[in-house]
Coordinates of C-alpha atoms in Angstrom, one line a residue:
M1 CA 0.0 0.0 0.0
K2 CA 1.4 3.4 -1.0
V3 CA 0.0 6.6 0.5
I4 CA 0.6 9.9 -1.2
R5 CA -0.1 13.0 0.9
A6 CA -0.4 16.3 -0.9
K7 CA 2.2 18.8 0.2
T8 CA -0.4 21.6 0.0
A9 CA -2.9 19.8 2.3
G10 CA -4.1 21.7 5.4
F11 CA -4.1 25.2 6.8
C12 CA -3.2 27.9 4.3
F13 CA -1.5 31.2 5.4
G14 CA -4.8 33.1 5.9
V15 CA -6.5 30.3 7.9
K16 CA -3.5 29.7 10.1
R17 CA -3.2 33.4 10.8
A18 CA -6.9 33.7 11.7
V19 CA -6.9 30.7 14.1
N20 CA -3.7 31.8 15.8
T21 CA -5.2 35.2 16.3
V22 CA -8.2 33.8 18.2
Y23 CA -6.0 31.7 20.4
E24 CA -3.7 34.6 21.1
E25 CA -6.8 36.7 22.2
V26 CA -7.9 33.8 24.5
E27 CA -4.4 33.8 26.2
K28 CA -4.7 37.5 26.8
G29 CA -7.8 36.9 28.8
N30 CA -9.6 40.0 27.7
G31 CA -13.1 38.6 27.6
P32 CA -15.7 38.2 26.5
I33 CA -14.4 37.2 23.1
F34 CA -16.6 36.7 20.1
T35 CA -16.0 35.7 16.4
Y36 CA -18.3 37.1 13.8
G37 CA -19.2 33.8 12.1
P38 CA -17.1 30.7 12.6
I39 CA -13.5 31.8 12.4
I40 CA -13.0 29.1 9.8
H41 CA -15.1 26.3 8.3
N42 CA -14.0 23.5 10.5
E43 CA -16.2 22.2 13.3
E44 CA -13.4 20.7 15.3
V45 CA -11.6 24.1 15.6
V46 CA -14.8 26.0 16.4
R47 CA -15.8 23.5 19.1
D48 CA -12.4 23.8 20.7
L49 CA -12.6 27.6 20.8
E50 CA -16.1 27.4 22.3
K51 CA -14.7 25.3 25.1
K52 CA -12.2 28.1 25.8
G53 CA -15.1 30.6 26.0
V54 CA -15.2 32.0 22.5
A55 CA -18.7 32.6 21.3
V56 CA -19.9 32.8 17.7
L57 CA -22.1 35.6 16.5
D58 CA -24.1 34.6 13.4
S59 CA -26.0 37.8 12.5
P60 CA -25.9 41.6 12.6
E61 CA -28.8 41.3 15.1
E62 CA -26.8 39.2 17.5
L63 CA -23.8 41.6 17.1
E64 CA -26.1 44.5 18.0
T65 CA -26.8 43.0 21.4
V66 CA -23.1 42.9 22.4
T67 CA -22.1 45.9 24.5
E68 CA -18.6 44.9 25.7
G69 CA -15.7 42.6 24.7
T70 CA -13.6 41.7 21.7
V71 CA -15.1 40.8 18.3
I72 CA -12.8 39.0 15.9
I73 CA -13.7 39.1 12.2
R74 CA -13.7 35.7 10.6
S75 CA -11.1 34.7 7.9
H76 CA -13.8 34.9 5.2
G77 CA -14.3 38.6 5.9
V78 CA -17.5 40.5 6.4
A79 CA -19.5 43.4 4.9
K80 CA -18.7 47.0 5.8
D81 CA -21.8 47.4 7.9
I82 CA -20.5 44.8 10.4
Y83 CA -17.4 47.0 11.0
D84 CA -19.8 50.0 11.5
I85 CA -21.8 48.1 14.2
I86 CA -18.7 47.1 16.0
E87 CA -17.5 50.7 16.0
K88 CA -20.9 52.1 17.0
N89 CA -21.1 49.7 20.0
G90 CA -17.6 50.6 21.2
L91 CA -16.3 47.1 20.9
H92 CA -12.7 46.1 20.5
L93 CA -12.1 44.9 16.9
V94 CA -9.6 42.3 15.8
D95 CA -9.6 41.8 12.1
A96 CA -8.6 38.2 11.1
T97 CA -9.8 38.5 7.5
C98 CA -7.5 36.7 5.1
P99 CA -5.3 39.3 3.4
F100 CA -6.3 37.9 0.0
V101 CA -10.0 38.6 0.8
L102 CA -9.2 42.1 2.1
K103 CA -7.6 42.8 -1.2
I104 CA -10.9 42.0 -3.0
H105 CA -12.8 44.2 -0.6
K106 CA -10.5 47.1 -1.6
I107 CA -10.8 46.3 -5.3
V108 CA -14.6 46.3 -5.4
R109 CA -14.9 49.3 -3.1
K110 CA -12.5 51.3 -5.5
E111 CA -14.3 50.0 -8.6
S112 CA -17.7 50.9 -7.1
E113 CA -16.6 54.4 -6.1
A114 CA -15.4 54.8 -9.8
G115 CA -19.0 54.0 -10.8
N116 CA -18.5 50.5 -12.1
N117 CA -20.7 47.5 -11.5
I118 CA -19.3 44.3 -10.1
I119 CA -19.5 40.6 -11.1
I120 CA -18.4 38.2 -8.4
I121 CA -17.7 34.7 -9.6
G122 CA -18.4 32.4 -6.7
N123 CA -21.0 30.9 -4.5
G124 CA -23.6 33.6 -3.6
S125 CA -24.5 32.0 -0.2
H126 CA -20.8 31.7 0.9
P127 CA -19.7 34.1 3.7
E128 CA -16.8 35.3 1.7
V129 CA -19.0 36.3 -1.3
E130 CA -21.6 37.9 1.0
G131 CA -18.8 39.9 2.6
I132 CA -17.5 41.0 -0.8
K133 CA -20.9 42.2 -1.9
G134 CA -21.1 44.3 1.3
W135 CA -18.3 46.5 0.0
C136 CA -20.0 47.2 -3.3
S137 CA -21.8 50.6 -3.5
T138 CA -23.0 49.9 -7.0
E139 CA -24.8 46.9 -8.4
A140 CA -23.2 43.5 -7.8
F141 CA -24.0 40.3 -9.7
V142 CA -22.9 36.8 -8.5
L143 CA -22.3 34.0 -11.1
E144 CA -21.4 30.5 -10.1
S145 CA -22.1 28.3 -13.1
E146 CA -21.5 28.4 -16.9
K147 CA -25.3 28.3 -17.3
E148 CA -25.7 31.4 -15.1
A149 CA -22.9 33.1 -17.2
E150 CA -24.6 32.2 -20.4
N151 CA -28.0 33.5 -19.2
F152 CA -26.5 36.7 -17.8
F153 CA -27.8 39.7 -19.7
Y154 CA -26.4 43.2 -18.9
K155 CA -28.0 46.3 -20.5
G156 CA -26.3 48.9 -18.4
E157 CA -23.8 51.4 -19.7
K158 CA -21.4 51.1 -16.7
K159 CA -18.2 49.1 -17.0
L160 CA -18.2 45.7 -15.3
C161 CA -15.4 44.6 -13.0
V162 CA -15.0 40.9 -12.6
V163 CA -13.5 39.3 -9.5
S164 CA -13.6 35.8 -8.0
Q165 CA -14.1 34.1 -4.7
T166 CA -10.6 33.2 -3.5
T167 CA -11.4 29.5 -3.4
F168 CA -13.1 29.2 -6.8
N169 CA -12.1 26.5 -9.3
Y170 CA -9.4 28.2 -11.5
K171 CA -10.4 26.3 -14.7
K172 CA -14.1 27.0 -14.1
F173 CA -13.3 30.7 -13.5
N174 CA -11.6 31.0 -16.9
N175 CA -14.5 29.3 -18.6
L176 CA -17.0 31.7 -17.1
V177 CA -14.9 34.7 -18.0
E178 CA -14.6 33.4 -21.6
I179 CA -18.4 33.2 -21.8
L180 CA -18.8 36.8 -20.5
E181 CA -16.1 38.2 -22.9
K182 CA -17.9 36.7 -25.9
K183 CA -20.9 38.8 -25.0
G184 CA -19.0 41.9 -25.9
Y185 CA -19.4 43.7 -22.6
D186 CA -16.9 46.3 -21.4
I187 CA -15.3 44.2 -18.6
H188 CA -12.2 44.4 -16.5
V189 CA -11.2 41.0 -15.2
L190 CA -9.2 40.5 -12.1
N191 CA -8.3 36.9 -11.2
T192 CA -8.5 37.1 -7.4
I193 CA -8.3 33.3 -6.8
C194 CA -5.7 32.8 -4.0
N195 CA -2.4 31.3 -5.3
A196 CA -2.5 28.7 -2.5
T197 CA -5.9 27.6 -3.8
E198 CA -4.7 27.2 -7.3
E199 CA -1.6 25.3 -6.2
R200 CA -3.8 23.0 -3.9
Q201 CA -6.2 22.3 -6.8
T202 CA -3.4 21.6 -9.3
E203 CA -1.7 19.2 -6.9
A204 CA -4.9 17.4 -6.0
R205 CA -5.7 16.9 -9.7
R206 CA -2.3 15.5 -10.4
I207 CA -2.4 13.0 -7.4
A208 CA -5.9 11.9 -8.2
K209 CA -4.8 10.9 -11.7
E210 CA -2.1 8.7 -10.2
V211 CA -3.9 6.8 -7.4
D212 CA -6.6 4.1 -7.1
A213 CA -8.5 6.0 -4.3
M214 CA -8.5 9.6 -3.1
V215 CA -9.4 10.9 0.4
V216 CA -10.3 14.6 0.7
I217 CA -10.5 15.9 4.2
G218 CA -12.4 19.1 5.3
G219 CA -15.5 20.6 6.7
R220 CA -18.8 20.1 4.9
Q221 CA -19.2 23.9 4.8
S222 CA -15.8 24.5 3.4
S223 CA -16.0 25.8 -0.2
N224 CA -12.3 25.1 -1.0
T225 CA -12.7 21.5 0.2
Q226 CA -15.8 21.0 -1.9
K227 CA -13.9 22.2 -4.9
L228 CA -11.1 19.8 -4.2
F229 CA -13.6 16.9 -4.0
E230 CA -15.1 17.8 -7.3
I231 CA -11.7 18.0 -9.0
C232 CA -10.5 14.7 -7.5
K233 CA -13.8 13.0 -8.4
Q234 CA -13.3 14.0 -12.0
E235 CA -10.0 12.2 -12.1
C236 CA -10.6 9.4 -9.6
E237 CA -14.0 7.8 -9.3
N238 CA -13.1 6.2 -5.9
T239 CA -12.9 9.6 -4.1
Y240 CA -14.0 10.0 -0.4
Y241 CA -15.0 13.3 1.3
I242 CA -14.6 13.1 5.1
Q243 CA -14.4 15.6 8.0
T244 CA -12.5 13.3 10.4
L245 CA -11.2 9.7 10.5
D246 CA -14.6 8.6 12.0
D247 CA -16.1 9.3 8.5
L248 CA -13.8 7.0 6.7
D249 CA -14.3 3.2 6.3
V250 CA -10.6 2.3 6.1
H251 CA -11.4 -1.3 5.1
S252 CA -13.1 0.0 1.9
L253 CA -9.6 0.8 0.7
Q254 CA -8.1 -2.7 1.3
S255 CA -8.3 -3.6 -2.4
V256 CA -6.4 -0.6 -3.7
S257 CA -2.6 -0.3 -4.0
C258 CA -2.2 3.5 -3.9
V259 CA -4.2 6.1 -1.9
G260 CA -3.9 9.9 -2.2
I261 CA -4.8 12.3 0.6
T262 CA -5.4 16.0 0.4
A263 CA -7.3 18.4 2.6
G264 CA -8.9 21.8 2.5
A265 CA -7.4 25.0 3.8
S266 CA -9.4 24.8 7.1
T267 CA -8.3 21.3 8.1
P268 CA -5.9 21.1 11.1
N269 CA -2.7 19.1 10.6
N270 CA -3.5 16.7 13.4
I271 CA -6.6 15.5 11.6
I272 CA -4.7 14.9 8.4
E273 CA -2.0 13.0 10.2
E274 CA -4.6 10.8 12.0
V275 CA -6.2 9.8 8.7
Q276 CA -2.8 9.3 7.1
N277 CA -1.4 7.1 9.9
N278 CA -4.6 5.0 10.1
V279 CA -4.7 4.4 6.4
R280 CA -1.1 3.2 6.5
N281 CA -1.5 1.1 9.6
E282 CA -4.8 -0.6 8.7
L283 CA -3.8 -1.6 5.1

């Protein structure tokens, strides 16, 4: 049995920075401490932080009720109005937004102020995309599929600025942009997919082509893990999506000679190692 673990598996820079920021605030003991939304899309990490007294705020209404303490902005970022509420309530703000996401906020804010409308390529219900929309002062459109891009009709005179969710599938992003460009609109395209995401997806695709089975580890709400699973499934039919070792039937891999392992950007290293060690020991 051969096990190939992706070198890019696990915490990316932005996620590691965000998680470390919360634990540092806990050590300071300046409570109460809140995160606006789960700090990352990993239930194990969120549960551990809750045990240490960190509460999650899920809506602007919940945030409005907080009158003291520290509010940490999640790695996915938030809309401008969340910052406004924190400032209005006199709360201590710690911004753990991924720097790559902050860059998109600055882009869409600048483009909007210049009078341009925005197209965000990504999942409209994802926190990162919701946050990006919250920095647009002009109209913002969200497109996720080729069908949506094909059906998109724009009759406005304003220029369109196209950005992407940082964890979007790189190949799919290019396909959607190509569809939009053929429509003849005046568009300015900025590929804002994180370099780490692109590298992770490229490596996952390569490994999936080489192995008999592929294991993708990450939270069910993790967009980048979902994209990894889709990519691996295209190359290796025998692909498993798990959150922890408990979700994996190791014995189902007994008939294969080579297993690949990758993980989303919100997956802690200890979970990846636990899966890797058990696969090696059991088979």
